[in-house]
Amino acid sequence: MDPPRRTSRVIDPKVRHVGFFAPLSPGRTQSGPPAPAAPSPVSGSPSGNSLSPVMIPPPRHASDNLSSALALHQPPSRPVSVPVTSAVRRPSIDNVAVVGSYNQSETVLATSPSAISPSSRIGDGEFSEDSLNWIRRTNSGKFSSSVPTGGFDLAVKKAQEVFEKGGGKGPVISNELASNAKPLKDKMTKAERRAMQESQRAAKAAAKGSSSAKEGRKPAAASGVAPFHEQTAKGVKQPSQKKDIPPVAPSIAASEKKGGDRPPEKDRKKDVPPPRMQFDDKNRVEKAKRRAVVKQTEARNRVELFRHLPQYEHGTRLPDLEAKFFQLDPMHPAVYKVGLQYLAGDVFGGNARCIAMLQAFREAINDYCTPAEKTLARDLTAKINSYVSYFIECRPLSISMGNAIRFLKARIAKLPLNLSESDAKATLCSEIDRFIKEKIVLADKVIVRHAVTKIRDGDVLLTYGSSSVVEMILLYAHELGKQFRVVIVDSRPKLEGQALLRRLVGKGLSCTYTHINAISYIMHEVTKVLLGAASVLSNGTVYSRVGTACVAMVAHEFQVPVLICCEAYKFHERVQLDSICSNELGDPDVISKVPGRMDVNYLDNWANKDNLQLLNLLYDATPSDYISMIITDYGMVPPTSVPVIVREYGKELLLI
Amino acid sequence: MDFQVVVLAGGTSKELIPLVSKEVPKALLPVANRPVLSYVLEFLEQSNLKHLIVVVEGEDAALRVGGWISSAYVDRLHVEVAAVPENIGTAGALRAIGHYLTAHDILVVSGDLVCDVPPGAVAAAHRRHDAVVTAMLCSAPVSGPSESGSSGGKDKTKKPGRYNIIGLDPTKQFLLFIAAGAEVEKDIRVQKSILRAVGQMEIRTDLMDAHLYAFKRSALQEILDQKESFQSLRQDVLPYLVRSQLRSELSLDVAQAEENGNDKVVSLDNKVMLSQLVANTSSSSFHELCAMGPNGSAPFPRKTHKCCVYIASKNKYCARLNSIQAFSDINRDVIGEASHLSGYSFSAHNNIIHSSAELGSKTTVGPQCMLGEGSQMGDKCSVKRSVLGRHCRIGSNVKVVNSVIMNHVTIGDGCSIQGSVICSNVQLQDRVVLRDCQVGAGFVVSAGSEYKGESLARK
């Protein structure tokens, strides 16, 4: 029911025009030559025609102030639980709500007026007035009125696409717009022009109002995220995808959004990880290669779309690293061993990798002694950094590991200077132990307790792959004597589900095992879907083993609730809309081979063929629309509440 | 990396008589005019392993080896030479030096190994699996100069069945069975329990045990202490460890668990959960599966330990100097196909002729030959695929093919030497014909004599 609607929305003008709205930043209109300035009036006009998103958001903000403030004042420890029934209802909500990536652009719209205008407005009131006048003048001078609207549509669409592609890159957008400007200008009718002017005026007024309103509520609502969580909980049929704030918006709205409880700019900059390395950038790859511990040869036939991700020839890396065993003096043996295990695939799974890494760090810290004339905090951080870069060479870090590393580094940085070395080491070791215990082991226990309440007698639970938490939940529910059946869906090439199946059957659970090909068939009998996750991103997107999105989508289609079980330490403030920009590529060889079938050898020596590229993606991103509930150690929350947890508890990870 | 290296240099091996003697212990046998031990030491040095323990059987031999090491490697390596009584075997030697061993893992290298497989690879495989023992296997060398084509009487000297029988698991990472071919009579016995646990076993005879082992020190010492009768690593310790891998009698894991339990405040419950967390999401070998019992949670997990292998790739060179045949093979290979091991630079003719060597007129030295310092050759000689030592005096019209001639050898006119080994200070009078012979040090072969496939030595 959804897919056709979504496609129709692609060409919906209501959504399309927003692409043009973002560039209406005062700086650009003023400084640029007339041509680039021209699109902004155009952009305004459709918004006047339709239900104007420009006008709507500010009142919405204002009205939600109270509720959001209330939401924030609730005791944080209380789990925000959503009944499962609402999850079943969700499809109907989604029908109305705007779904997919287009929400992103809508939010641009929603934020941009409120974000831009105050700054320009409060700074000098004359300025924007001026620019508006100026725009009007150019309009009246140049526009002719008789051009088929089809062409206009096309151009707009094109520009929209450009905007979407451009992502965070402002300059790209403006350039593209400049090239599109001429044809657009010609296509304005008088009515449109008037509508546009009116809408602009309205926007100004609204912005004024909102800015004043905002000043009042600043401390309460730190970001525009909380209100929307509240809305969805109430079932308000407004687009709840405020969380989808695209990369463009924060840069403009950053100063505005930052309320009292955001750390100051400087700290934030420190937290922001350096941009991921783009592996299609030849120079940087070369540089990184020179530094690398692990000798890596780039795979030859890489899929075009995924060139920015690291992909290496898998066959040669392990022997190379093994051969260097004794040459790597600065590497701690425990760290080295864990790296080897990552590389060889002995340790996989988010939790296991994170625990292995932390334990290796603990051993390394235990054996560490500060060299003369250096301070522990700095030298140890440098050491940890070198270990981390070694781990990355072995296998890209998972988000959970990234969070754990951030935690550890913060702890090192926070060590009092007068602490003796042995004390400092003991402190760090106990901190690591505590992290493992609280964030992973205890978190899992809490998740199990929560999730078990959702399992009823007669349930048929479907799980995909092998998630340690899900396994614990199933076993615990079985121990409690609940009567249920488990469907384990698996996929090649890893077939992780088989190990899970073995353990579950060993414990006496009744199981069904199938491959993901049969998912639509098996979904008929399923009552709940329990999935693990590698990470949950702050727009509610679940980043998990590849195939999870497919399972969640099918479940959603069949109106089966999808429960994601994920420890809160795996949450990340990143926003991701697709599984392309950040992902991991596995060994392409493994998908071309079928274990135990020597006769299936059609793809032997495939690497020699230039026109064949194999893609073995390891992760995918499940949009939050398919997810009914996320079970985490802070309770059961809807995906829209993830940013709250990231904001409120993410800090705790770094500060205590 | 917390590894200690023990080089078992042996003493005077019986198999290599008449090449070895009191003056020349096995470790100092020249391979391409360098003692064979230097190949091991340099191979370790390349891997940044500079603290070595060299164990030599017999005081005399130890003195000689120690003297040579200190002269050659005084500023490069930190070597301790330990002398142990003769004939106590490799296990006995390790038992004798037990108090030197302190590191977590021990790399045991045979002193007669000539190879270019990085020892780090073995150590890394060992660490990765947290194994009790890791053995390096390499593809068995083709015995005899089959590539040279002139294998006349070689078939006689080639002993049949000198191969190992090695059982591997499907991933080729674990050792399930090992037996030396010489000890196998007619049948081999494979343990059912191991077979049942693994499900599938690959038995191979084309692999050779390179005598490069990584041991977990605590396990090794425990075995050496408990099993007094164990003499040899290869024949006793390794088969024992392989046999008992699923019903381990080693106290490793328990001791570790107790230590951890004591110094950690983490409650036991959490620990169990943690270990399960890690175990379930990491690929577990059959050891763990077996230990956990058929349904994944035996109340008392069986104790197991892992015996791993590292299989060197085919393009690596690896050979052991443990027979006379091997001695000539290795000499030929080091000059020939595995020339990177010799450390010499070859001339344009693909041979090494020391600048101080003198050649008579019409004398030809073919490719893959080596002529040591200060050697003199008369006229019309021909040398093919042979190694000639230092300060040899060779008359005219001499043919040397496929042979090793050590230092200070005098060869009279008109001799023909094929496939032979001639030790230091030997004198061959005129017109001697040797074919597939070994001539012990200081022997004098009278003029005009012909020998075929004999071993000549002073009584």
XYZ file of N, CA and C in Angstrom, chain A residues 60 63 65 84 112 130 188 209 243 256 278 326 407 432 453 455 519 602 613 627 640:
63
model
N 3.569 25.657 15.024
C 3.680 24.294 15.506
C 4.737 24.234 16.611
N 3.324 25.911 19.735
C 2.305 25.160 20.463
C 2.913 23.951 21.150
N 5.754 23.795 22.380
C 6.700 24.152 23.422
C 6.377 23.511 24.745
N 2.180 -2.100 22.195
C 2.431 -2.767 20.926
C 1.296 -2.529 19.951
N 14.284 26.203 8.037
C 15.069 27.295 7.504
C 14.498 28.676 7.797
N 15.456 44.916 2.246
C 16.131 45.375 1.041
C 16.184 44.292 -0.007
N 7.204 32.383 -14.874
C 6.379 32.886 -13.781
C 5.132 33.554 -14.334
N 7.629 36.202 14.523
C 6.897 35.649 15.665
C 7.652 34.496 16.290
N 13.204 14.564 12.855
C 14.521 14.023 13.192
C 15.401 13.886 11.973
N 21.023 28.348 16.562
C 19.683 28.464 17.110
C 19.330 27.259 17.961
N 37.243 8.874 2.430
C 36.563 8.466 1.210
C 37.573 7.708 0.367
N 56.422 -10.314 14.587
C 57.482 -9.880 15.491
C 58.025 -8.507 15.148
N 34.451 6.833 24.791
C 34.323 6.745 26.243
C 35.700 6.636 26.898
N 36.937 0.534 32.429
C 36.649 -0.334 31.287
C 35.771 -1.493 31.739
N 8.416 -9.093 28.449
C 7.025 -8.712 28.707
C 6.210 -8.653 27.419
N 6.475 -10.858 25.018
C 6.283 -12.203 24.460
C 5.121 -12.852 25.199
N 10.967 -15.170 3.079
C 10.493 -14.308 4.154
C 9.015 -13.955 3.985
N 30.620 -21.445 -11.062
C 30.518 -20.616 -12.261
C 31.307 -19.328 -12.123
N 31.400 -7.266 -11.298
C 31.724 -6.745 -9.976
C 30.782 -7.391 -8.985
N 9.845 0.352 11.931
C 10.179 -0.121 13.264
C 9.099 0.312 14.241
N 11.437 7.344 17.205
C 11.571 8.801 17.215
C 12.220 9.301 18.495
